[in-house]
Amino acid sequence: MKAITVVPGSPDQVEVGEVDEPDVAEGSLLVEGQLLGICGTDADIVEKGYGWAPPGSNRLVVGHESLGKVLEAPEGSGFSPGDLVAGIVRRPDPVPCEPCGRGEWDFCRNGQYTERGIKEINGFGAERWRTEPEYAIRIDPALGDCGVLLEPVSVVAKAWEQTDRIFARSSWRPKVGLVTGAGPIGLFATLLGVQRGLDMHVLDLNDRGPKAKLVADLGATFHVGDVHDLKVAPDVVIECTGQGPLVYSVTRIVAPDAVICLTGISSGTRKIAAGLDELNKEMVLENTVLFGSVNAGRRNYEQAGAALAAADRGWLERVITRRVPMSGFGDALHKESDDVKVVVDLRA
């Protein structure tokens, strides 16, 4: 069968070629690949060397944002041929640490977890793949191809879940939310904020492409420019850029008792002067919480499925701005000006 394989850190080594059929040892569910979402992690794997091939191999079948159709499912698995599914990315470490032993691999404490298409396990960028039933999520068939959005939405579902838990420390609830960055993660964070009934605002560097309209059609407000120029003091911030100076600035404009969730990671190394003593004083006196969130647990995938099912299908379809065949994977790593979410059609 055909698969997309890469050598981490070698952009000239992206290949679409023949590989062996997936071994039944990889899981009892046999799935026909439908679509594969592309994100910044894939670009980092190919171009910057982030990621690890499986032990004994120098090539990795790439892809962690999956959508497939079940071809074979054992009796009692909870799945049937024809079901649309997505694969969970992370696997618990073999020790396991305490969180992994309880199925909370997204909170792995020793770093020995593995990840499909990223860290030591082949991904979903193939015509067929296998997985264990416990690492598959059934997708509402009404979503169709939009089911490929499940994995990125699971990331913000976790971010919002953790944020909600922190707000449970007091009796009041947030009313105004801010998302920094209007890429796919930022748009999905906005979607889930709107679904929670918040007055949502989105800040981005520019308004090129469809993102401003996508934000407006959610009933949220789109802003361009400096965070200090915002006319709102958000109760909650989902930060999706990973830009250190912006993170610092956000802490200065939030309302009292605010919660700031960091989901973005930057590869930058620039340094800024920051008044940390003053910041510490303000955060203590204002009850501000600043925390990071990464990956997702099974329940977050399920939350993401519910959020997608409740969303407007037409809006979700507009988030997917470009489709490429398997042979176009390498080029698709480089976003065009109008791109939001780019996907690979594994059937083409």
JSON list of C-alpha atoms in Angstrom, two decimals, residues 43-210:
[
{"chain": "A", "resi": 43, "resn": "ALA", "atom": "CA", "xyz": [6.37, 20.94, 9.29]},
{"chain": "A", "resi": 44, "resn": "ASP", "atom": "CA", "xyz": [8.65, 20.84, 12.33]},
{"chain": "A", "resi": 45, "resn": "ILE", "atom": "CA", "xyz": [9.17, 17.10, 11.88]},
{"chain": "A", "resi": 46, "resn": "VAL", "atom": "CA", "xyz": [10.11, 17.42, 8.23]},
{"chain": "A", "resi": 47, "resn": "GLU", "atom": "CA", "xyz": [12.06, 20.66, 8.29]},
{"chain": "A", "resi": 48, "resn": "LYS", "atom": "CA", "xyz": [13.49, 20.98, 11.81]},
{"chain": "A", "resi": 49, "resn": "GLY", "atom": "CA", "xyz": [14.01, 17.38, 12.87]},
{"chain": "A", "resi": 50, "resn": "TYR", "atom": "CA", "xyz": [11.42, 17.29, 15.63]},
{"chain": "A", "resi": 51, "resn": "GLY", "atom": "CA", "xyz": [10.03, 13.75, 15.93]},
{"chain": "A", "resi": 52, "resn": "TRP", "atom": "CA", "xyz": [11.44, 10.23, 16.02]},
{"chain": "A", "resi": 53, "resn": "ALA", "atom": "CA", "xyz": [11.11, 7.29, 13.63]},
{"chain": "A", "resi": 54, "resn": "PRO", "atom": "CA", "xyz": [10.15, 3.89, 15.09]},
{"chain": "A", "resi": 55, "resn": "PRO", "atom": "CA", "xyz": [13.03, 1.95, 16.67]},
{"chain": "A", "resi": 56, "resn": "GLY", "atom": "CA", "xyz": [15.12, 0.22, 14.00]},
{"chain": "A", "resi": 57, "resn": "SER", "atom": "CA", "xyz": [13.96, 2.55, 11.19]},
{"chain": "A", "resi": 58, "resn": "ASN", "atom": "CA", "xyz": [15.11, 5.90, 9.90]},
{"chain": "A", "resi": 59, "resn": "ARG", "atom": "CA", "xyz": [11.76, 6.65, 8.23]},
{"chain": "A", "resi": 60, "resn": "LEU", "atom": "CA", "xyz": [8.49, 7.66, 9.86]},
{"chain": "A", "resi": 61, "resn": "VAL", "atom": "CA", "xyz": [4.99, 7.32, 8.38]},
{"chain": "A", "resi": 62, "resn": "VAL", "atom": "CA", "xyz": [3.86, 10.84, 9.13]},
{"chain": "A", "resi": 63, "resn": "GLY", "atom": "CA", "xyz": [0.45, 12.18, 10.13]},
{"chain": "A", "resi": 64, "resn": "HIS", "atom": "CA", "xyz": [-1.46, 12.49, 13.39]},
{"chain": "A", "resi": 65, "resn": "GLU", "atom": "CA", "xyz": [-4.70, 14.28, 12.41]},
{"chain": "A", "resi": 66, "resn": "SER", "atom": "CA", "xyz": [-6.67, 11.36, 11.00]},
{"chain": "A", "resi": 67, "resn": "LEU", "atom": "CA", "xyz": [-9.97, 10.41, 9.47]},
{"chain": "A", "resi": 68, "resn": "GLY", "atom": "CA", "xyz": [-10.65, 6.88, 8.31]},
{"chain": "A", "resi": 69, "resn": "LYS", "atom": "CA", "xyz": [-13.34, 4.32, 7.60]},
{"chain": "A", "resi": 70, "resn": "VAL", "atom": "CA", "xyz": [-13.37, 0.99, 9.42]},
{"chain": "A", "resi": 71, "resn": "LEU", "atom": "CA", "xyz": [-12.77, -1.99, 7.12]},
{"chain": "A", "resi": 72, "resn": "GLU", "atom": "CA", "xyz": [-12.49, -4.74, 9.75]},
{"chain": "A", "resi": 73, "resn": "ALA", "atom": "CA", "xyz": [-13.59, -4.76, 13.38]},
{"chain": "A", "resi": 74, "resn": "PRO", "atom": "CA", "xyz": [-13.66, -7.70, 15.78]},
{"chain": "A", "resi": 75, "resn": "GLU", "atom": "CA", "xyz": [-16.92, -8.66, 17.45]},
{"chain": "A", "resi": 76, "resn": "GLY", "atom": "CA", "xyz": [-17.36, -6.85, 20.73]},
{"chain": "A", "resi": 77, "resn": "SER", "atom": "CA", "xyz": [-15.03, -3.99, 19.80]},
{"chain": "A", "resi": 78, "resn": "GLY", "atom": "CA", "xyz": [-17.85, -1.45, 19.63]},
{"chain": "A", "resi": 79, "resn": "PHE", "atom": "CA", "xyz": [-17.06, -0.71, 15.98]},
{"chain": "A", "resi": 80, "resn": "SER", "atom": "CA", "xyz": [-18.48, -1.94, 12.69]},
{"chain": "A", "resi": 81, "resn": "PRO", "atom": "CA", "xyz": [-17.24, -1.80, 9.09]},
{"chain": "A", "resi": 82, "resn": "GLY", "atom": "CA", "xyz": [-18.17, 1.54, 7.58]},
{"chain": "A", "resi": 83, "resn": "ASP", "atom": "CA", "xyz": [-17.79, 3.55, 10.81]},
{"chain": "A", "resi": 84, "resn": "LEU", "atom": "CA", "xyz": [-15.94, 6.84, 10.48]},
{"chain": "A", "resi": 85, "resn": "VAL", "atom": "CA", "xyz": [-13.16, 7.04, 13.05]},
{"chain": "A", "resi": 86, "resn": "ALA", "atom": "CA", "xyz": [-10.17, 9.07, 14.13]},
{"chain": "A", "resi": 87, "resn": "GLY", "atom": "CA", "xyz": [-7.15, 7.64, 15.89]},
{"chain": "A", "resi": 88, "resn": "ILE", "atom": "CA", "xyz": [-5.93, 8.90, 19.25]},
{"chain": "A", "resi": 89, "resn": "VAL", "atom": "CA", "xyz": [-2.36, 10.13, 18.88]},
{"chain": "A", "resi": 90, "resn": "ARG", "atom": "CA", "xyz": [-0.59, 9.50, 22.17]},
{"chain": "A", "resi": 91, "resn": "ARG", "atom": "CA", "xyz": [0.12, 6.14, 23.84]},
{"chain": "A", "resi": 92, "resn": "PRO", "atom": "CA", "xyz": [1.07, 5.67, 27.51]},
{"chain": "A", "resi": 93, "resn": "ASP", "atom": "CA", "xyz": [4.65, 5.04, 28.49]},
{"chain": "A", "resi": 94, "resn": "PRO", "atom": "CA", "xyz": [5.65, 1.41, 29.16]},
{"chain": "A", "resi": 95, "resn": "VAL", "atom": "CA", "xyz": [6.57, 1.89, 32.83]},
{"chain": "A", "resi": 96, "resn": "PRO", "atom": "CA", "xyz": [3.91, 3.35, 33.28]},
{"chain": "A", "resi": 97, "resn": "CYS", "atom": "CA", "xyz": [4.01, 6.56, 35.30]},
{"chain": "A", "resi": 98, "resn": "GLU", "atom": "CA", "xyz": [1.04, 7.23, 37.58]},
{"chain": "A", "resi": 99, "resn": "PRO", "atom": "CA", "xyz": [-1.01, 9.33, 35.09]},
{"chain": "A", "resi": 100, "resn": "CYS", "atom": "CA", "xyz": [-0.33, 6.91, 32.19]},
{"chain": "A", "resi": 101, "resn": "GLY", "atom": "CA", "xyz": [-1.36, 4.00, 34.41]},
{"chain": "A", "resi": 102, "resn": "ARG", "atom": "CA", "xyz": [-4.73, 5.70, 34.83]},
{"chain": "A", "resi": 103, "resn": "GLY", "atom": "CA", "xyz": [-5.26, 6.44, 31.15]},
{"chain": "A", "resi": 104, "resn": "GLU", "atom": "CA", "xyz": [-4.10, 10.07, 31.46]},
{"chain": "A", "resi": 105, "resn": "TRP", "atom": "CA", "xyz": [-1.25, 9.81, 28.96]},
{"chain": "A", "resi": 106, "resn": "ASP", "atom": "CA", "xyz": [-1.58, 13.52, 28.15]},
{"chain": "A", "resi": 107, "resn": "PHE", "atom": "CA", "xyz": [-0.18, 14.13, 31.65]},
{"chain": "A", "resi": 108, "resn": "CYS", "atom": "CA", "xyz": [2.74, 11.70, 31.27]},
{"chain": "A", "resi": 109, "resn": "ARG", "atom": "CA", "xyz": [5.41, 12.52, 33.85]},
{"chain": "A", "resi": 110, "resn": "ASN", "atom": "CA", "xyz": [8.48, 10.69, 32.55]},
{"chain": "A", "resi": 111, "resn": "GLY", "atom": "CA", "xyz": [8.38, 11.59, 28.86]},
{"chain": "A", "resi": 112, "resn": "GLN", "atom": "CA", "xyz": [8.43, 7.98, 27.68]},
{"chain": "A", "resi": 113, "resn": "TYR", "atom": "CA", "xyz": [5.05, 8.22, 25.93]},
{"chain": "A", "resi": 114, "resn": "THR", "atom": "CA", "xyz": [4.88, 7.55, 22.20]},
{"chain": "A", "resi": 115, "resn": "GLU", "atom": "CA", "xyz": [2.80, 9.33, 19.55]},
{"chain": "A", "resi": 116, "resn": "ARG", "atom": "CA", "xyz": [1.42, 8.22, 16.20]},
{"chain": "A", "resi": 117, "resn": "GLY", "atom": "CA", "xyz": [3.19, 10.00, 13.38]},
{"chain": "A", "resi": 118, "resn": "ILE", "atom": "CA", "xyz": [5.40, 11.97, 15.76]},
{"chain": "A", "resi": 119, "resn": "LYS", "atom": "CA", "xyz": [7.30, 9.94, 18.34]},
{"chain": "A", "resi": 120, "resn": "GLU", "atom": "CA", "xyz": [8.42, 6.36, 17.66]},
{"chain": "A", "resi": 121, "resn": "ILE", "atom": "CA", "xyz": [5.15, 5.06, 16.18]},
{"chain": "A", "resi": 122, "resn": "ASN", "atom": "CA", "xyz": [4.10, 5.30, 12.54]},
{"chain": "A", "resi": 123, "resn": "GLY", "atom": "CA", "xyz": [1.26, 7.68, 11.86]},
{"chain": "A", "resi": 124, "resn": "PHE", "atom": "CA", "xyz": [-1.94, 7.74, 9.85]},
{"chain": "A", "resi": 125, "resn": "GLY", "atom": "CA", "xyz": [-0.59, 8.98, 6.50]},
{"chain": "A", "resi": 126, "resn": "ALA", "atom": "CA", "xyz": [-1.29, 5.72, 4.70]},
{"chain": "A", "resi": 127, "resn": "GLU", "atom": "CA", "xyz": [-3.96, 4.10, 2.57]},
{"chain": "A", "resi": 128, "resn": "ARG", "atom": "CA", "xyz": [-4.67, 1.74, 5.48]},
{"chain": "A", "resi": 129, "resn": "TRP", "atom": "CA", "xyz": [-3.79, 1.77, 9.15]},
{"chain": "A", "resi": 130, "resn": "ARG", "atom": "CA", "xyz": [-4.55, -0.22, 12.27]},
{"chain": "A", "resi": 131, "resn": "THR", "atom": "CA", "xyz": [-5.29, 0.77, 15.82]},
{"chain": "A", "resi": 132, "resn": "GLU", "atom": "CA", "xyz": [-6.57, -0.74, 19.04]},
{"chain": "A", "resi": 133, "resn": "PRO", "atom": "CA", "xyz": [-10.30, -0.08, 19.63]},
{"chain": "A", "resi": 134, "resn": "GLU", "atom": "CA", "xyz": [-9.51, 1.81, 22.82]},
{"chain": "A", "resi": 135, "resn": "TYR", "atom": "CA", "xyz": [-7.50, 4.32, 20.77]},
{"chain": "A", "resi": 136, "resn": "ALA", "atom": "CA", "xyz": [-10.19, 4.96, 18.17]},
{"chain": "A", "resi": 137, "resn": "ILE", "atom": "CA", "xyz": [-12.98, 7.54, 18.36]},
{"chain": "A", "resi": 138, "resn": "ARG", "atom": "CA", "xyz": [-16.19, 7.05, 16.38]},
{"chain": "A", "resi": 139, "resn": "ILE", "atom": "CA", "xyz": [-17.19, 10.17, 14.46]},
{"chain": "A", "resi": 140, "resn": "ASP", "atom": "CA", "xyz": [-20.73, 11.33, 13.79]},
{"chain": "A", "resi": 141, "resn": "PRO", "atom": "CA", "xyz": [-21.32, 10.31, 10.14]},
{"chain": "A", "resi": 142, "resn": "ALA", "atom": "CA", "xyz": [-23.09, 13.64, 9.56]},
{"chain": "A", "resi": 143, "resn": "LEU", "atom": "CA", "xyz": [-19.70, 15.34, 9.89]},
{"chain": "A", "resi": 144, "resn": "GLY", "atom": "CA", "xyz": [-18.31, 13.55, 6.85]},
{"chain": "A", "resi": 145, "resn": "ASP", "atom": "CA", "xyz": [-14.89, 14.84, 5.89]},
{"chain": "A", "resi": 146, "resn": "CYS", "atom": "CA", "xyz": [-15.04, 17.46, 8.67]},
{"chain": "A", "resi": 147, "resn": "GLY", "atom": "CA", "xyz": [-14.29, 14.62, 11.05]},
{"chain": "A", "resi": 148, "resn": "VAL", "atom": "CA", "xyz": [-10.61, 15.16, 10.20]},
{"chain": "A", "resi": 149, "resn": "LEU", "atom": "CA", "xyz": [-10.78, 18.20, 12.49]},
{"chain": "A", "resi": 150, "resn": "LEU", "atom": "CA", "xyz": [-11.30, 16.04, 15.59]},
{"chain": "A", "resi": 151, "resn": "GLU", "atom": "CA", "xyz": [-7.68, 15.87, 16.76]},
{"chain": "A", "resi": 152, "resn": "PRO", "atom": "CA", "xyz": [-6.95, 19.62, 16.72]},
{"chain": "A", "resi": 153, "resn": "VAL", "atom": "CA", "xyz": [-10.30, 20.31, 18.37]},
{"chain": "A", "resi": 154, "resn": "SER", "atom": "CA", "xyz": [-9.41, 17.78, 21.09]},
{"chain": "A", "resi": 155, "resn": "VAL", "atom": "CA", "xyz": [-6.41, 19.95, 22.00]},
{"chain": "A", "resi": 156, "resn": "VAL", "atom": "CA", "xyz": [-8.59, 23.00, 22.69]},
{"chain": "A", "resi": 157, "resn": "ALA", "atom": "CA", "xyz": [-11.27, 20.84, 24.32]},
{"chain": "A", "resi": 158, "resn": "LYS", "atom": "CA", "xyz": [-8.64, 19.91, 26.91]},
{"chain": "A", "resi": 159, "resn": "ALA", "atom": "CA", "xyz": [-7.56, 23.54, 27.25]},
{"chain": "A", "resi": 160, "resn": "TRP", "atom": "CA", "xyz": [-11.14, 24.63, 27.93]},
{"chain": "A", "resi": 161, "resn": "GLU", "atom": "CA", "xyz": [-11.78, 21.69, 30.28]},
{"chain": "A", "resi": 162, "resn": "GLN", "atom": "CA", "xyz": [-8.74, 22.61, 32.39]},
{"chain": "A", "resi": 163, "resn": "THR", "atom": "CA", "xyz": [-9.73, 26.29, 32.30]},
{"chain": "A", "resi": 164, "resn": "ASP", "atom": "CA", "xyz": [-13.24, 25.43, 33.46]},
{"chain": "A", "resi": 165, "resn": "ARG", "atom": "CA", "xyz": [-11.80, 23.45, 36.37]},
{"chain": "A", "resi": 166, "resn": "ILE", "atom": "CA", "xyz": [-9.74, 26.41, 37.51]},
{"chain": "A", "resi": 167, "resn": "PHE", "atom": "CA", "xyz": [-12.75, 28.73, 37.38]},
{"chain": "A", "resi": 168, "resn": "ALA", "atom": "CA", "xyz": [-14.53, 26.30, 39.72]},
{"chain": "A", "resi": 169, "resn": "ARG", "atom": "CA", "xyz": [-12.33, 27.72, 42.52]},
{"chain": "A", "resi": 170, "resn": "SER", "atom": "CA", "xyz": [-14.86, 30.56, 42.96]},
{"chain": "A", "resi": 171, "resn": "SER", "atom": "CA", "xyz": [-18.57, 31.21, 42.48]},
{"chain": "A", "resi": 172, "resn": "TRP", "atom": "CA", "xyz": [-18.32, 33.64, 39.54]},
{"chain": "A", "resi": 173, "resn": "ARG", "atom": "CA", "xyz": [-18.01, 32.55, 35.91]},
{"chain": "A", "resi": 174, "resn": "PRO", "atom": "CA", "xyz": [-16.22, 34.23, 33.00]},
{"chain": "A", "resi": 175, "resn": "LYS", "atom": "CA", "xyz": [-18.14, 36.37, 30.55]},
{"chain": "A", "resi": 176, "resn": "VAL", "atom": "CA", "xyz": [-15.46, 37.69, 28.16]},
{"chain": "A", "resi": 177, "resn": "GLY", "atom": "CA", "xyz": [-12.91, 35.52, 26.37]},
{"chain": "A", "resi": 178, "resn": "LEU", "atom": "CA", "xyz": [-9.88, 36.33, 24.24]},
{"chain": "A", "resi": 179, "resn": "VAL", "atom": "CA", "xyz": [-8.09, 34.03, 21.80]},
{"chain": "A", "resi": 180, "resn": "THR", "atom": "CA", "xyz": [-4.69, 35.14, 20.51]},
{"chain": "A", "resi": 181, "resn": "GLY", "atom": "CA", "xyz": [-3.91, 33.76, 17.07]},
{"chain": "A", "resi": 182, "resn": "ALA", "atom": "CA", "xyz": [-6.51, 32.98, 14.39]},
{"chain": "A", "resi": 183, "resn": "GLY", "atom": "CA", "xyz": [-5.03, 29.79, 12.98]},
{"chain": "A", "resi": 184, "resn": "PRO", "atom": "CA", "xyz": [-6.98, 26.52, 13.19]},
{"chain": "A", "resi": 185, "resn": "ILE", "atom": "CA", "xyz": [-6.35, 26.09, 16.93]},
{"chain": "A", "resi": 186, "resn": "GLY", "atom": "CA", "xyz": [-7.39, 29.67, 17.59]},
{"chain": "A", "resi": 187, "resn": "LEU", "atom": "CA", "xyz": [-10.55, 29.31, 15.53]},
{"chain": "A", "resi": 188, "resn": "PHE", "atom": "CA", "xyz": [-11.52, 26.10, 17.31]},
{"chain": "A", "resi": 189, "resn": "ALA", "atom": "CA", "xyz": [-10.79, 27.69, 20.69]},
{"chain": "A", "resi": 190, "resn": "THR", "atom": "CA", "xyz": [-13.15, 30.50, 19.68]},
{"chain": "A", "resi": 191, "resn": "LEU", "atom": "CA", "xyz": [-15.81, 28.00, 18.58]},
{"chain": "A", "resi": 192, "resn": "LEU", "atom": "CA", "xyz": [-15.75, 26.27, 21.97]},
{"chain": "A", "resi": 193, "resn": "GLY", "atom": "CA", "xyz": [-15.80, 29.61, 23.78]},
{"chain": "A", "resi": 194, "resn": "VAL", "atom": "CA", "xyz": [-18.89, 30.68, 21.83]},
{"chain": "A", "resi": 195, "resn": "GLN", "atom": "CA", "xyz": [-20.51, 27.34, 22.60]},
{"chain": "A", "resi": 196, "resn": "ARG", "atom": "CA", "xyz": [-19.94, 28.15, 26.29]},
{"chain": "A", "resi": 197, "resn": "GLY", "atom": "CA", "xyz": [-21.84, 31.42, 25.86]},
{"chain": "A", "resi": 198, "resn": "LEU", "atom": "CA", "xyz": [-18.86, 33.76, 26.23]},
{"chain": "A", "resi": 199, "resn": "ASP", "atom": "CA", "xyz": [-18.41, 37.08, 24.46]},
{"chain": "A", "resi": 200, "resn": "MET", "atom": "CA", "xyz": [-15.41, 35.99, 22.40]},
{"chain": "A", "resi": 201, "resn": "HIS", "atom": "CA", "xyz": [-12.68, 38.18, 20.90]},
{"chain": "A", "resi": 202, "resn": "VAL", "atom": "CA", "xyz": [-9.86, 37.06, 18.60]},
{"chain": "A", "resi": 203, "resn": "LEU", "atom": "CA", "xyz": [-6.58, 38.91, 18.07]},
{"chain": "A", "resi": 204, "resn": "ASP", "atom": "CA", "xyz": [-4.35, 38.24, 15.07]},
{"chain": "A", "resi": 205, "resn": "LEU", "atom": "CA", "xyz": [-1.48, 39.94, 13.25]},
{"chain": "A", "resi": 206, "resn": "ASN", "atom": "CA", "xyz": [-3.48, 40.52, 10.07]},
{"chain": "A", "resi": 207, "resn": "ASP", "atom": "CA", "xyz": [-6.85, 39.94, 8.47]},
{"chain": "A", "resi": 208, "resn": "ARG", "atom": "CA", "xyz": [-5.68, 38.22, 5.29]},
{"chain": "A", "resi": 209, "resn": "GLY", "atom": "CA", "xyz": [-7.68, 35.30, 3.97]},
{"chain": "A", "resi": 210, "resn": "PRO", "atom": "CA", "xyz": [-10.95, 33.98, 5.38]}
]
